[in-house]
Structures are given as structure tokens and as C-alpha cells.
């Protein structure tokens, strides 16, 4: 008979020692091998991500929205994809993507870039990221009127940030731009850093021009709501001898391959089963044809597009037999996405000169704008702006007539800009192109005037904004009460 | 006390070894019912350790010392007999017992226990029940047979996933699948590599059900606490077959089965191809004129020729387009051994082909098992190695991959019901090819079968070694090392195609619509998973006069993880050549590695009193790598009580043959997935809505702040559950009823909670909330007739679970579990887990639908509820008649209540194939009971007026689709989940021994069977079987399906022979 002499105590003890000390090391395997820790973030990797994030949304879904609402294009009658947009039937569950991705994507990346750049006193990235943040925020707040700004990007510390009204956001952004411009950002970027600047390849002078042009745009937005501030701000820009953009600001680096293409193309052509969802709208096409505008070929691939009346997708083949052959919007995988185009910069300057300098130099600026608008497609504007030309500047006209001419030309310059949403904003700000009292099927319809979409659900009222998305409504108690989509935003006319 | 125990023990040992042995008794033990020899019966001289076991022929030989000795014959499931050891030959016949007292079941950590001693619900299923209808997956044959266990085949393709849920859902994050443990070792049940388009099955489906001896299903926390983290949703303990002493036994089985689509949607049969009431030959819709039977041309005009056919509804159009597949399931096993060493070898082969033409939906599997055990004095070693090799081909389902290719089912749904689908199979025919397929809005479904495809191959080895050391007669030490290593790879390919310039599908059709080109794609994936599990247990068991105690103390170390590498390239250069190099584009790769470790220490003991009252106490502490240091150690206890009333009191005079009451309480703690503690950056991938922009861009790398905010303060999740139950049997166990009531509470759940994007993130990993599930389970077994020749056996199961979300994170009133097309499956406080919310109409105060100026309903400001996923109840009925050598059985499964979202219904409504879309005979109508809201210029409300605006003919299709009528369409997409199914039917014939002997067999059984034979769905669901899903196998899958393959039914015949 054996004696049982298992020593429990040492066993238990050694097990305990093993568990307390052995465990710690063995269990320390929870650092994600697939993704770098956030502590390793740098402006060099964040900033290009943010810029592409802005381009992806502004040049993608928002360009579809802007292009349909600006009546360049309309929903095909043979498909379904964009009916909610073309009927103004966007509710809190629609278009959550742009809102989510701009805030948690591009803007969060700019925000961290700025923080890191400031910690390192790297004022070049501070400037670039601040300008892109301001540009992106301005698009967002113009769409929603109010967005989280002062309390945004708090992470776990503030899961339900308050919303700031659009004016507060504008004031804040302008202040941020000015602060960034006040720093010394003259040290050149390295070659590889410059490569990561998709806009200007590290040319800080161009970034300053972009900043000035953006400020000009923001002050012009304020002309209805804050006329005094708008005028003072623009006067200061001119007083300080600000240089404005004389080149396109944006991204022209798309390779045209899957996952590396113009976002509007990737979305609407490559990733949908039919490529014919977006057809020419009568609103733009009749205006182009009436003016014998050669840009029709750029926008629609033909000088005589067969167009559909805006939002008339429910028409049957008997009612509208030409719709089957309606012209599809022309687009390509390598199209650029401009944030502010060269011609747009000139149009804004023309407007500013008309408003605050008694029109001195406005005609020259207008002519430059239209010339640039044509030249970007290799077309010649001279016959149009010259004497008796269709677009000859109405020097003798009233301010409103000249403003209309400037804004309508701006509208006509933007279909292929990658930020058609700007044309929608400008119409809300200025009322141009005018809203038509009749539908485009009527004889007395004036070409180029915006018509209320045939199947619009807002009883004749044009959309002026987006409603707050479900992703905010469901998750943040501070989300402001919903107002109808046809309520103007704070700077609206 | 300790001293006393020790001396008692020593005394017993001395008594045992003091015996002298001087006479040999031999004999045979047979079964009283059929007279067959019983192998493995324990024969012991009463009051001694001296004993042996009968061999394969039922014979034994044993030395005895005194004529006054008595022999005790005992065998599981039989009444023990004590017989005087007189003479040299003692033959004994044993009678099978009421199983209730002696039934031995496997409990946590593989410890066998007499069932009567356990204080929680446990169900054992035997090999025969598992394999009756030759399923190829482990639980495929158990649907409707076990109370509280929901088993669904979510896929309509061979080798697809099986979803198992025990006692309903409590985990919002979606970890509701049970843990599978095979011979004591946890088994990987992941399904990495599967997604909404491809279902390559969950890994538990790799197990060959033929090698399973029994499965023990442990549902409650008290039963599974020892498994810790992964046991919180129940455990399925699998005991595999092993060799027994005696001559070699050869088992052979083969089944040949025909596979066929079980149920398909039933379309409306009134309106044919077209849109807006007009016949349009290029349309994918059934919105055309009424069928008139007239012969009409259809499709493209080629060389001035066009096809003709009658404009009439084709009955069974989809069913005719599918074929019958075959499934062969063959198994052979060899087993045997001596008293000291046993062996078992088996080989199984499955070749299964689904109901789509071609073998592009197929499943081939080879299973090898080698198992051996030997005893060397006080040591024993047992080991098993299993090798599985599987090749599966799957035809993509779900939503077509935009820009890459469509999916078969989406294409099928988009064929008007007057077009013969079957004929399109000739997909290269000039009328049906890429250029001229009748519609530019979809592709020829057969194209995606023959030109696109996928192949998943894996090699998996799992097994374990067990070292046992018997310290003394009350203590055993056991060390077990298990391993499960899987090396899988899959390839998915889509061919490139584009309608030729100017062809019918390049705008040459009457609508001028162009179909986007499919650029083609190749994906190569490598999936490696591993799991190593080590356990050291001390197992003790001791009996005193009135008390007995048994239990285990142990430690466990688990190390598991996976590596997943996926590489893809889009836009093929050479069509039909599927290689990563075949493109002008660069391939992109993503790598995901996951690794986690866990230490556990545990103890459990059962104290028995007078063999009728049993108290089990257990506890476990875990240390996990996935939680932050400081929060990663957690302890949880369990206790259960079993009281065998029929043993405590003499109930012989009553009809009660067995009566037991149970009560238990258990907790389990869970860790979380790896890498949820520290915040990270992600390689930048900008999602556009459709499509992406992925870095690197223009030679620049990009990283972006991850959208999910991780959390250093995560605590372990907890499940707390109590359970009461009883098991009562009457009339010598002719009637048995087992009932359990449980209440399970899951708290501090860990999951990504959607947060406001203004925070800079979209999700945060949080501990939150409480979800409770309460329910009852009952199993009634009745043997109305029990005679020598004829037996009737009925088993009825019932279960009902009610779950409720008790708490959500601060500030949130709901959490979205899954969604599609604006229909959300959400968790809302105070409601069952999994409520459907979707847009609904706005109502005027007097209950009328408010419409806008176009006559369409206005969407209400808040989402409407459309029911929840919870069943009212589930019932199963298994009926078995056996007459002499014949047995006839069937199983019905009835699941009542609950709703699901159907992506198939969505598309059927879009194309006007849904019966519901024939409202008002498709003539213009005014939305019933509707009003218009009159407002002033500023949008202020003035009054309601009766609505007089009609939904015109051109807009009737829009009425059924969310782009225009969000308010009303969801009730046509969120459907009743009720079904009744004939799950299984079988007729078996056991060949007479004389015939069996002629082929040198001991036993031969021939069976004809069917599985999933008939499905009854409620009138409101003529769309799809609610069991299918392409949303995985957990809570998210309860959302429903998104254009999933319909389910399969099986008819077959099998032969099982034992040599």
C-alpha cells in the first residue's frame, strides 16, 4: 500500500505564482497587429487621407445631389437610383453617408493633423489642414445649417456634442484660417511630403491663394444674413492685397483604376448595374443649345442633347417617346474633382468688385472667368463674351442683372467641376438661375430657369438643405429639431 | 475527519488485496429482450475489487475464492443482477432498465455522471438519432428534436452554414452560438471567409456525424460555467466513437440522396413583362399588361429575327430552371481491441451537389479518424487524430457585387414570369448572350453559374492526447492536450464581360439603357486558424455511508487565433483567365491576424446524500488577453441541486417510476474579441456609397483614424441564470416529462455602439445593457404501445422564450443590430431583443394616412415598428413506429411567430412579381383612407382635406418601392417567420439475421429517408423560407435574408452494415 503524499500546498502556490506572473506576459498580446496604434499618427498619413475623404464625398454623392438639384441632370425614366433626390424626398434615413464620413472621416483626420502639427510647430501642415477643414466644414454646414463644431471630435469625452449654428461655425472657421495664415509656414516640404499634397504639391503660395479665395467665398455667402461683416471681410482681403486662386484647386490625380477613380464615376458608372441612370436635364441643355454653347459636348458628349424634363421619370413611353434615347451625362474615370475652380475664383472676384468696388474691373474679371470656364475644356470663349456674343457682359445693366449674369455663368461652368453642390448653394444665396413659374414643357418656359421637379413631394417648394441624418438624430439628443427640406439655411436669400 | 477518511480508505484497500483467488467461473451475458450477447458488462465479486468485463461475444471469465461469493453484473442502461457464484458456469440475462436511474451522461469537462445527480437540464442524443437520415453536418438531423434548441440550415447550397441557438438570444453583439467541445477539446467554429455573397459553412460542420457516439447538449449557465467565457451560450459536448475490447467490428454505411430545391417564391400570375402597364421587351419587370396568351416576339432583334413565345404565365418557372443534385455519403469504421488497448479507425466521404446545374455548387469532404487508448498499470493514454479535407464550390448569392458581376438569385428574380428561365441556360446563344440578353438591367442567371465561381479548400487536423494517472481509487490525475489547426484557402472569380458597342444591351434596346460592364475580378484568400487547449485536472470521487462526493479541480490554458490574408485584383485583361496577375491593375491585399489567450482555474464538486440528494458547487476564474490588465481577471460561480424524490420516498405503489426535481444557479463571464482596448489607425479606405477610394493614391500612403473608438475600461460580460426543472416518469417510464424553466440575464455586454459622427467616430466599444431571456422547455415522451413486435414512441418538444432588453447605454434609446434599405433590426429598452423598425406612414389624428401632393403617403417623423424576431413558441414532434424489423418515423417542426426582412420580397416588389403588387388590379387608385395636409406658404398646418389624388398607372410600380413610397412598402418586406416543416421521414428495415449473415454481417439496416421534405408557410409569405439567411449564423442573421438561395430538400436511401 502506497502512502498518498501529494503536496497540495506547493502545487497551489506554484500555480498561483505562474498565474500571476506568467500570465501577465503571456496575456500581453492585445496590440492590434493589423492596424497601427493611434499614437503613431502623423500629418503625413492623415492629411492626404482627409483630402481624399473630402474629394470622395464632395466629388461623389454630393456631386450627384448637387447636379440633380442644380438641374444639370435628371433621373432616367428607365431606372430608379436617384428618385429620392429628384423628388426632394430625402428624409433622415437618406444620405447619411456624406454626413457620417465627412465628420468621422475627413474632418476627424484634419482635426488630428492640426493638433499634431501644432504640437510640432509644423505650420505648413497646420495651414493646409486648417484650410481643408474649413472648406469641408463649410460644405457640411451649408447643407445642414447647424453641425457640431465647437464640441466636435471629443471622442469618448463627448459622445453627444452640441450643434453650432452656421454663423458661429463660419466665424470660427475664418478665425482658424487667419490664425494659420499668421504663422511662419515658409519651410519647404520634403519631396515625399510634397507628394502627399494632392492639390499644390507643397506650393505654400498656392495654399495662401486657396485660403484667400475660400475666405472670399465664405464672406460672399454672408451677404444676405450679415452684409456688414461680409463687406468688411472682403474689404480687408482687398486691402491686404490678397492673392486669389488663378488655378484650379483640387485633385486631378485619379488613375482611373477601380478604387482609384473619380468618385462620381466610381459610384455612378463602375459600381452600378446600369450606366444610364443620369440623363441630361432640359433645364441646362435648352440653355446650352439656345446659346449654342460648345460645352454641351463636354457635359453631354453632343452639341444637341436629347434631354428629359426635370424629374419626369414617371412619364410613360407613349407620353415621352424621346426619353428612351435621352442623353446620358458624360463622365470619365479620370475626371478631376475641383474644390474651387479657376473660373469660380474669377466669378467670385467679379461679384465682389460689382458689390464693393462699384464694378471697377468687374467686366475684365467676368471675361476672365468665362474664358477660363471654356479653356479648361480646350474651348474658346471669345465668340461668346465678345461684342454681341451670347455671354457678353451686361456692363450697363443693374447690379441684379449683372449678378444674375455672373451666377448663371458660374452655374453653367460647374457641371463637370466635381463640386456641383456649389451651384445649388449659389442659387439659394442669390436666387440665380431664377426659379421658373412654369414647367419646362410649357411654351413660355425660359431656358435655363429652374423648374420644380415634376414629381416633387414638397408642394412646389424647392429644396434648400438636407434634414439631419438618422445617424445623428438617433444617437445625439442635441440634434436640433427637424425642419422641412425647403427651409432656407441661415445665409439663404 | 480527514484522518478518519484516510483510515477508512486504507482499510478498504487492505480488504481488497487480502483476498485469495482460486476458482474460475465462466459464462455469457445476454440481453433479455433479443438474446444478443452483451459486450462490456462489468462482472465483480460482490464486496471486492475483483472483477472483469465481458468480451465482444458477451463471455467472461473470473476467479473467485469462496463458494459463498456473489457475482454482480452491471451494465449501463440495464438492471444490475447479483447471482451466487455457484458452479463453473454462470450465464446471466440482463434486462434493460428504466434509464432514469442509471443513465450516464457526459457533463462539463467530459466528466461522466449519472444523469439523476445533475441539477440542470441536459439532453443527450445518440448516434442513431444524429445519423438517421444521413445528414452530412453534425446537427443537420436534429431539427425539431430537442427542446430549446433551434437548428436552421441558413443556406441553400451544399456545405453551407448551420445555425444553432440554445435558449434564444441574449447577446446583442452576436456571440450567441454555443461552444462545441469534442472529446473534451474546444473546437473552432468560425466561418472566416464567408460573407453575404459566399457561405463556406461554419467549421463545426466539418465533423463527420458518423463518428459521433453521442452529443450532450448543455443549455444553462450552471451546466456550462466550467467552460467559462465561451460556455455562456451553452455547450454541445461531442463524444466520438471508440473501440471496445473484443474482435474487430467493421461498420459500413452508405447513403445516396437526391437534392432538390425545397420551396421557391410564388409569383403573381396575372401581369407579364413590361413597365407602367406597357409591354416593353427590354424590361426586367412584371409590370406589363395582363397575360393574354397571344404569341409575341420578345428579346433582341438579331439579323432581323426575333424569338416568339406566348404572352402567358409559366407555372413553376423557377423550379423548372433548377435541377436535381446528388449527394453520396459513405462511411467505414474499424474498431476493436483488447482489454488494455483499443483502437478505432474511420473514413467518411461526402460528395454533394446542389440543385443548380453544373457542379459549381458542390461539397466534397473526406474525414479520417484514428483513435487509440491503452492502459499501462495506473497510467492510461488515449489519443485521437482527425483529418478533414474539404472542397466546396459556391455560387454567389445576395446582392450582386457592383461593377463586378450580378448574382444568380438576383438575376432569377428579375426575369418576368412569361419568359422561360430554363431556356436561358444556353447562355452563349445569340439571343441570351451578353450582348442580347433580353434586359440590360440584369444578366443571364446562368452566366453567373458557368462563368463566375468560387472554390474553398481546407485541410484541418484536430485531436487530442490524454494522459491519465490513477493515484488511488478516489483520485485520478488527467492531462489533456488538444489541438485544432485548419489551413484553408479560397478563390473567387468573376469573368469580364461587356455588351459590344451598339448592341442591344449597349443602348440598342427600345429604352436606350446600357448595362454596365462587368470588369471581372479574382480574389485569393488564405485562412489559417489554430486552437491549442491544455488542461490539467484532478478528478476525485469518494463514497461514505450516506454521502458521496465527486468532483474536479483543474487549470486550463487556451491559445487560439487566426490569420486571414485576402488579395484581389479587379478588371481582368484576358477574359476567363483567373489569376492575380491578369490585370493592368495592381492587386490589393489585406491581412487580418487575431490572437488571444486565456488561463482558467476551476473546481467543481458534487456532494450526494443517500443517493437521492445531490448538490454541485462549481467556480472558475479566467484571465484573458483581450481585456485590459486590471480588468482581465474574473470569477464566476455555479450551484445546482438535484433531488430524486422517487429514491427518497418509496413510490412503488404509485404509477410514478421516477421523479426528480432540479434547481440551479450559474454565472459565466466572457471576455471580448481581441484588439478592442487600444485605439488604432486604419489604412485609408474612403467609402463612397457605391465603390471606394483606397490608399495608396498617387504613390502616397494614407492612414485614417479608425471609425471605432476602443475602450480601455471594458469589463467582462456576465451571464447570470437560474433554472428550475423536473423530470417525472410514469408506468415504468412509458410516459416521461421533462420540464425546465430558466431565467437568463446577460449584463455588461460588450459591443460596438453607434455614436454620433460629430464625436469623430461612428462606433464605440462599450459595456452596456442588460438583456433577459426567460423561457420554458418541455419534452414529453410517450410509448403508447410497447409489445414484442410493435412499438410506438412519440416525443413532443415545446419551448417558448421571452427576451427583453432591460437596459441600454446611457443616452441611447436603441442600438442597431443590422439593417438594409432603411429597415433596422434594433434593441430597444423594454422590448424584445430584435425589433424591426422602418419608415411608416404619417397619420392624421383620426387615423387616416397623410399623403403629399403626388398622392403618395408621407413618411412619419419616427420609424414604425414592424414586430420582432422572437418566436411565440416552437414545437417539435417525433413519431416512431416499429414493427418487427421495420421502423417508420417522422419529425415535424413548427415555429410560430416572429418576423424577418426579406431582400427577395424587396426585389419581387420592385419587379412586380409579388402577389401583393396586384392590388386593385393595377388600375389607378387613391390610397385608401387618406387625407392631404393643407399648409400655408411657410409650411404651417391649416387643415386636413380628403385626398383625391390618384396613384396613376405610371406610378403604380413606385407605390411598391421605397425610393418613392417609403411609408408603405415595409409591410410587404417584413414578413411572418412562421413555418411548419416535415423535417425528416424515414422507413428502416433491419434485414433478418440469416440474410445479413450471408454477407458475413451481423446486422444490416436499409433505410429510405427524406429531410426537409415539406414546408408550409403562412399565406402572407409566398416569398421565401424564413430560415435562410446570408447574414451569418448569429443574431444579425435574424434580420432575415438578402436574396439568398432557397433551401434544399433531400430524398435518399441508405444501407448500414455491421460486420
mmCIF file of N, CA and C in Angstrom, chain B residues 814-828 831-840 862-871 897-903 970-971 973-977 1026 1029 1031 1035-1042:
data_model
loop_
_atom_site.group_PDB
_atom_site.id
_atom_site.type_symbol
_atom_site.label_atom_id
_atom_site.label_comp_id
_atom_site.label_asym_id
_atom_site.label_seq_id
_atom_site.Cartn_x
_atom_site.Cartn_y
_atom_site.Cartn_z
ATOM 1 N N UNK B 814 -31.858 53.189 -28.453
ATOM 2 C CA UNK B 814 -31.840 51.958 -29.234
ATOM 3 C C UNK B 814 -30.448 51.708 -29.800
ATOM 4 N N UNK B 815 -30.204 50.449 -30.104
ATOM 5 C CA UNK B 815 -28.942 50.071 -30.721
ATOM 6 C C UNK B 815 -29.284 49.264 -31.956
ATOM 7 N N UNK B 816 -28.669 49.640 -33.092
ATOM 8 C CA UNK B 816 -28.986 48.948 -34.340
ATOM 9 C C UNK B 816 -28.149 47.681 -34.464
ATOM 10 N N UNK B 817 -28.804 46.571 -34.656
ATOM 11 C CA UNK B 817 -28.110 45.283 -34.770
ATOM 12 C C UNK B 817 -27.753 44.994 -36.222
ATOM 13 N N UNK B 818 -28.661 45.295 -37.108
ATOM 14 C CA UNK B 818 -28.416 45.050 -38.532
ATOM 15 C C UNK B 818 -29.410 45.907 -39.317
ATOM 16 N N UNK B 819 -29.086 46.220 -40.540
ATOM 17 C CA UNK B 819 -30.072 46.963 -41.330
ATOM 18 C C UNK B 819 -29.812 46.836 -42.821
ATOM 19 N N UNK B 820 -30.839 47.097 -43.561
ATOM 20 C CA UNK B 820 -30.731 47.136 -45.019
ATOM 21 C C UNK B 820 -31.893 47.955 -45.532
ATOM 22 N N UNK B 821 -31.636 48.767 -46.518
ATOM 23 C CA UNK B 821 -32.685 49.551 -47.168
ATOM 24 C C UNK B 821 -33.580 50.248 -46.144
ATOM 25 N N UNK B 822 -32.953 50.852 -45.138
ATOM 26 C CA UNK B 822 -33.653 51.640 -44.125
ATOM 27 C C UNK B 822 -34.514 50.837 -43.162
ATOM 28 N N UNK B 823 -34.502 49.528 -43.247
ATOM 29 C CA UNK B 823 -35.167 48.706 -42.241
ATOM 30 C C UNK B 823 -34.094 48.334 -41.218
ATOM 31 N N UNK B 824 -34.380 48.644 -39.965
ATOM 32 C CA UNK B 824 -33.393 48.395 -38.911
ATOM 33 C C UNK B 824 -33.875 47.283 -37.991
ATOM 34 N N UNK B 825 -32.947 46.453 -37.602
ATOM 35 C CA UNK B 825 -33.212 45.497 -36.525
ATOM 36 C C UNK B 825 -32.532 46.091 -35.300
ATOM 37 N N UNK B 826 -33.331 46.404 -34.294
ATOM 38 C CA UNK B 826 -32.774 47.183 -33.186
ATOM 39 C C UNK B 826 -33.059 46.542 -31.836
ATOM 40 N N UNK B 827 -32.261 46.962 -30.869
ATOM 41 C CA UNK B 827 -32.522 46.633 -29.467
ATOM 42 C C UNK B 827 -33.079 47.900 -28.828
ATOM 43 N N UNK B 828 -34.261 47.781 -28.244
ATOM 44 C CA UNK B 828 -34.895 48.935 -27.590
ATOM 45 C C UNK B 828 -35.220 48.532 -26.163
ATOM 46 N N UNK B 831 -38.236 46.231 -24.689
ATOM 47 C CA UNK B 831 -38.832 45.437 -25.779
ATOM 48 C C UNK B 831 -37.996 44.188 -25.998
ATOM 49 N N UNK B 832 -38.550 43.232 -26.722
ATOM 50 C CA UNK B 832 -37.749 42.036 -27.023
ATOM 51 C C UNK B 832 -36.511 42.418 -27.828
ATOM 52 N N UNK B 833 -35.495 41.649 -27.681
ATOM 53 C CA UNK B 833 -34.255 41.899 -28.430
ATOM 54 C C UNK B 833 -34.526 41.622 -29.904
ATOM 55 N N UNK B 834 -34.299 42.615 -30.746
ATOM 56 C CA UNK B 834 -34.519 42.401 -32.176
ATOM 57 C C UNK B 834 -35.877 42.870 -32.630
ATOM 58 N N UNK B 835 -36.118 44.185 -32.525
ATOM 59 C CA UNK B 835 -37.370 44.763 -33.017
ATOM 60 C C UNK B 835 -37.087 45.361 -34.389
ATOM 61 N N UNK B 836 -38.011 45.179 -35.313
ATOM 62 C CA UNK B 836 -37.858 45.791 -36.627
ATOM 63 C C UNK B 836 -38.444 47.196 -36.611
ATOM 64 N N UNK B 837 -37.626 48.137 -37.070
ATOM 65 C CA UNK B 837 -38.112 49.488 -37.223
ATOM 66 C C UNK B 837 -37.831 49.921 -38.649
ATOM 67 N N UNK B 838 -38.802 50.562 -39.231
ATOM 68 C CA UNK B 838 -38.621 51.041 -40.594
ATOM 69 C C UNK B 838 -39.583 52.200 -40.789
ATOM 70 N N UNK B 839 -39.354 52.981 -41.848
ATOM 71 C CA UNK B 839 -40.265 54.083 -42.092
ATOM 72 C C UNK B 839 -41.709 53.608 -42.217
ATOM 73 N N UNK B 840 -42.619 54.442 -41.782
ATOM 74 C CA UNK B 840 -44.043 54.136 -41.888
ATOM 75 C C UNK B 840 -44.786 55.413 -42.217
ATOM 76 N N UNK B 862 -41.045 59.550 -37.176
ATOM 77 C CA UNK B 862 -40.282 58.497 -36.494
ATOM 78 C C UNK B 862 -40.597 57.155 -37.147
ATOM 79 N N UNK B 863 -39.656 56.247 -37.022
ATOM 80 C CA UNK B 863 -39.839 54.922 -37.608
ATOM 81 C C UNK B 863 -40.956 54.161 -36.912
ATOM 82 N N UNK B 864 -41.563 53.294 -37.669
ATOM 83 C CA UNK B 864 -42.648 52.481 -37.156
ATOM 84 C C UNK B 864 -42.107 51.101 -36.795
ATOM 85 N N UNK B 865 -42.767 50.457 -35.862
ATOM 86 C CA UNK B 865 -42.341 49.091 -35.515
ATOM 87 C C UNK B 865 -43.105 48.076 -36.346
ATOM 88 N N UNK B 866 -42.368 47.060 -36.783
ATOM 89 C CA UNK B 866 -42.973 46.021 -37.624
ATOM 90 C C UNK B 866 -42.830 44.648 -36.980
ATOM 91 N N UNK B 867 -42.908 44.608 -35.656
ATOM 92 C CA UNK B 867 -42.783 43.315 -34.987
ATOM 93 C C UNK B 867 -41.341 43.031 -34.606
ATOM 94 N N UNK B 868 -41.133 41.844 -34.090
ATOM 95 C CA UNK B 868 -39.778 41.484 -33.652
ATOM 96 C C UNK B 868 -39.454 40.059 -34.061
ATOM 97 N N UNK B 869 -38.224 39.677 -33.790
ATOM 98 C CA UNK B 869 -37.736 38.393 -34.303
ATOM 99 C C UNK B 869 -38.155 37.213 -33.440
ATOM 100 N N UNK B 870 -38.741 37.531 -32.292
ATOM 101 C CA UNK B 870 -38.978 36.470 -31.322
ATOM 102 C C UNK B 870 -40.122 35.555 -31.729
ATOM 103 N N UNK B 871 -39.899 34.269 -31.578
ATOM 104 C CA UNK B 871 -40.961 33.296 -31.841
ATOM 105 C C UNK B 871 -41.975 33.319 -30.701
ATOM 106 N N UNK B 897 -44.612 32.494 -35.160
ATOM 107 C CA UNK B 897 -44.427 33.898 -34.810
ATOM 108 C C UNK B 897 -43.075 34.466 -35.177
ATOM 109 N N UNK B 898 -42.949 35.754 -34.972
ATOM 110 C CA UNK B 898 -41.721 36.460 -35.325
ATOM 111 C C UNK B 898 -41.780 36.949 -36.762
ATOM 112 N N UNK B 899 -40.960 37.931 -37.076
ATOM 113 C CA UNK B 899 -40.902 38.447 -38.441
ATOM 114 C C UNK B 899 -39.459 38.521 -38.922
ATOM 115 N N UNK B 900 -39.296 38.626 -40.211
ATOM 116 C CA UNK B 900 -37.964 38.784 -40.798
ATOM 117 C C UNK B 900 -38.048 39.709 -42.001
ATOM 118 N N UNK B 901 -36.911 40.298 -42.343
ATOM 119 C CA UNK B 901 -36.848 41.165 -43.517
ATOM 120 C C UNK B 901 -36.442 40.308 -44.702
ATOM 121 N N UNK B 902 -37.116 40.491 -45.802
ATOM 122 C CA UNK B 902 -36.799 39.706 -46.988
ATOM 123 C C UNK B 902 -36.310 40.603 -48.115
ATOM 124 N N UNK B 903 -35.061 40.443 -48.468
ATOM 125 C CA UNK B 903 -34.495 41.151 -49.609
ATOM 126 C C UNK B 903 -35.025 40.573 -50.910
ATOM 127 N N UNK B 970 -42.717 48.772 -46.342
ATOM 128 C CA UNK B 970 -42.024 47.833 -45.455
ATOM 129 C C UNK B 970 -42.898 46.691 -44.973
ATOM 130 N N UNK B 971 -44.214 46.918 -44.955
ATOM 131 C CA UNK B 971 -45.068 45.806 -44.532
ATOM 132 C C UNK B 971 -45.076 44.693 -45.578
ATOM 133 N N UNK B 973 -42.247 43.784 -47.017
ATOM 134 C CA UNK B 973 -40.892 43.235 -46.970
ATOM 135 C C UNK B 973 -40.585 42.567 -45.658
ATOM 136 N N UNK B 974 -41.279 42.992 -44.620
ATOM 137 C CA UNK B 974 -41.048 42.390 -43.306
ATOM 138 C C UNK B 974 -42.170 41.375 -43.116
ATOM 139 N N UNK B 975 -41.781 40.121 -43.124
ATOM 140 C CA UNK B 975 -42.761 39.039 -43.279
ATOM 141 C C UNK B 975 -42.809 38.139 -42.050
ATOM 142 N N UNK B 976 -43.920 37.458 -41.932
ATOM 143 C CA UNK B 976 -44.124 36.488 -40.847
ATOM 144 C C UNK B 976 -43.143 35.324 -40.990
ATOM 145 N N UNK B 977 -42.548 34.958 -39.871
ATOM 146 C CA UNK B 977 -41.496 33.947 -39.883
ATOM 147 C C UNK B 977 -42.019 32.531 -39.585
ATOM 148 N N UNK B 1026 -38.305 31.316 -44.277
ATOM 149 C CA UNK B 1026 -37.700 32.276 -43.344
ATOM 150 C C UNK B 1026 -36.429 31.777 -42.661
ATOM 151 N N UNK B 1029 -30.698 32.601 -44.636
ATOM 152 C CA UNK B 1029 -30.123 33.915 -44.406
ATOM 153 C C UNK B 1029 -28.729 33.934 -44.991
ATOM 154 N N UNK B 1031 -26.800 36.397 -43.729
ATOM 155 C CA UNK B 1031 -26.272 37.369 -42.780
ATOM 156 C C UNK B 1031 -25.551 36.667 -41.640
ATOM 157 N N UNK B 1035 -27.133 36.516 -34.213
ATOM 158 C CA UNK B 1035 -28.258 37.431 -34.069
ATOM 159 C C UNK B 1035 -28.518 38.253 -35.329
ATOM 160 N N UNK B 1036 -27.450 38.745 -35.941
ATOM 161 C CA UNK B 1036 -27.632 39.580 -37.142
ATOM 162 C C UNK B 1036 -28.375 38.815 -38.226
ATOM 163 N N UNK B 1037 -28.239 37.499 -38.238
ATOM 164 C CA UNK B 1037 -28.900 36.704 -39.270
ATOM 165 C C UNK B 1037 -30.406 36.681 -39.064
ATOM 166 N N UNK B 1038 -30.874 36.985 -37.843
ATOM 167 C CA UNK B 1038 -32.312 37.020 -37.598
ATOM 168 C C UNK B 1038 -32.959 38.189 -38.331
ATOM 169 N N UNK B 1039 -32.135 39.107 -38.790
ATOM 170 C CA UNK B 1039 -32.641 40.199 -39.617
ATOM 171 C C UNK B 1039 -33.413 39.617 -40.790
ATOM 172 N N UNK B 1040 -32.868 38.551 -41.334
ATOM 173 C CA UNK B 1040 -33.551 37.941 -42.461
ATOM 174 C C UNK B 1040 -32.577 37.605 -43.565
ATOM 175 N N UNK B 1041 -33.037 37.806 -44.782
ATOM 176 C CA UNK B 1041 -32.189 37.390 -45.895
ATOM 177 C C UNK B 1041 -32.138 38.492 -46.927
ATOM 178 N N UNK B 1042 -31.079 38.468 -47.696
ATOM 179 C CA UNK B 1042 -30.966 39.436 -48.774
ATOM 180 C C UNK B 1042 -30.672 38.699 -50.071
#
